[in-house]
């Protein structure tokens, strides 16, 4: 359509959008054959390349969700057949093919059958396994060729990273007509065994024909049904088989599988060293806090001698008070006796006088005995307090052979607080000594 005025002009975006719609509606999906060139694999997982022949070329994009199903090697110079939609990348106006499937040229029928099988198994949920493998596993079963280089690579990596791992090799052929049935049998045996908590099915790189046994439908279903989680590492990173898709985890190579299965002991040791250092630092901080609390408590602690002096003063006060009380009571009794005597003399009853005298004698005996009992009880209490104080007194410790070193600045607690030639006072259980510091000794 030719616009009749400038107001009817299309934007560049609208032009590209219409062109994209026209191309997609006109062509739909097409099969195109050519040679791979400028293959790019960015971190996004998408695959970009150019498909060319001797007269033309076209840009192609294979997105990540379809790239995982591609078995073709996708190497520079390879001849491939692709199934794609013709489209335009609107932001730049680039004409391109959106790739849905890739086959190696000359193997079209075989690869087409594999693509149909992939689609079928995916629809049935055979590729839905995503169980987590323990890291590290307690007992790993490796299903591979006993003489293959892949096994040696895996064992070398496992030994270097985590030598404590228990490993059992379940030897099977990894190519040929008997490979898939024997791998299926090994998977079933490992599931019944009960020792394994992870399985690795692996082999090294090879041609499409070498790896074809790993595209067996029965093997894929056996991996999906395994009661033990399975990691698959078949061929190189560019190789993707049905076994890889059916497994819980796929690794690009056998060595990479071993690295993902176990941690690196050097990392664990480094972490342990860090944790040990943190623990020692925490213990040191706690010890310093406790020492500070001890110093604070020691500064508030009264000397046992002071407590003994206070108790002795209190005992003297109590004794004085008791003596005054007894004297007062005795004076009162004597006054009462004198009063009674006066009354008796006035009444002159001899019998009453005799009874009063006897009562007076008894009271006098009680009054004389009471202060002694009180004083004896207070003395026993004082002796008990003195025994308790002596038990915690530093003087008792000195009596067992220890000594307290004193300098003009106070009690010496560390050898670093003294200097050679300094004169100290040694306080013993009995008496004191003057000692001179000759040298300080290391612990």
Short mmCIF file of C-alpha atoms in Angstrom, two decimals, residues 57 61 119 145 200 210 230 326 344 406:
data_model
loop_
_atom_site.label_atom_id
_atom_site.label_comp_id
_atom_site.label_asym_id
_atom_site.label_seq_id
_atom_site.Cartn_x
_atom_site.Cartn_y
_atom_site.Cartn_z
CA UNK A 57 23.67 -17.37 4.26
CA UNK A 61 18.71 -18.56 16.74
CA UNK A 119 8.83 -35.30 22.22
CA UNK A 145 32.88 -49.45 31.47
CA UNK A 200 26.38 -42.04 38.20
CA UNK A 210 29.11 -44.60 19.84
CA UNK A 230 20.81 -40.65 39.08
CA UNK A 326 22.76 -8.51 134.59
CA UNK A 344 9.39 -8.98 157.05
CA UNK A 406 54.58 -7.79 97.94
#
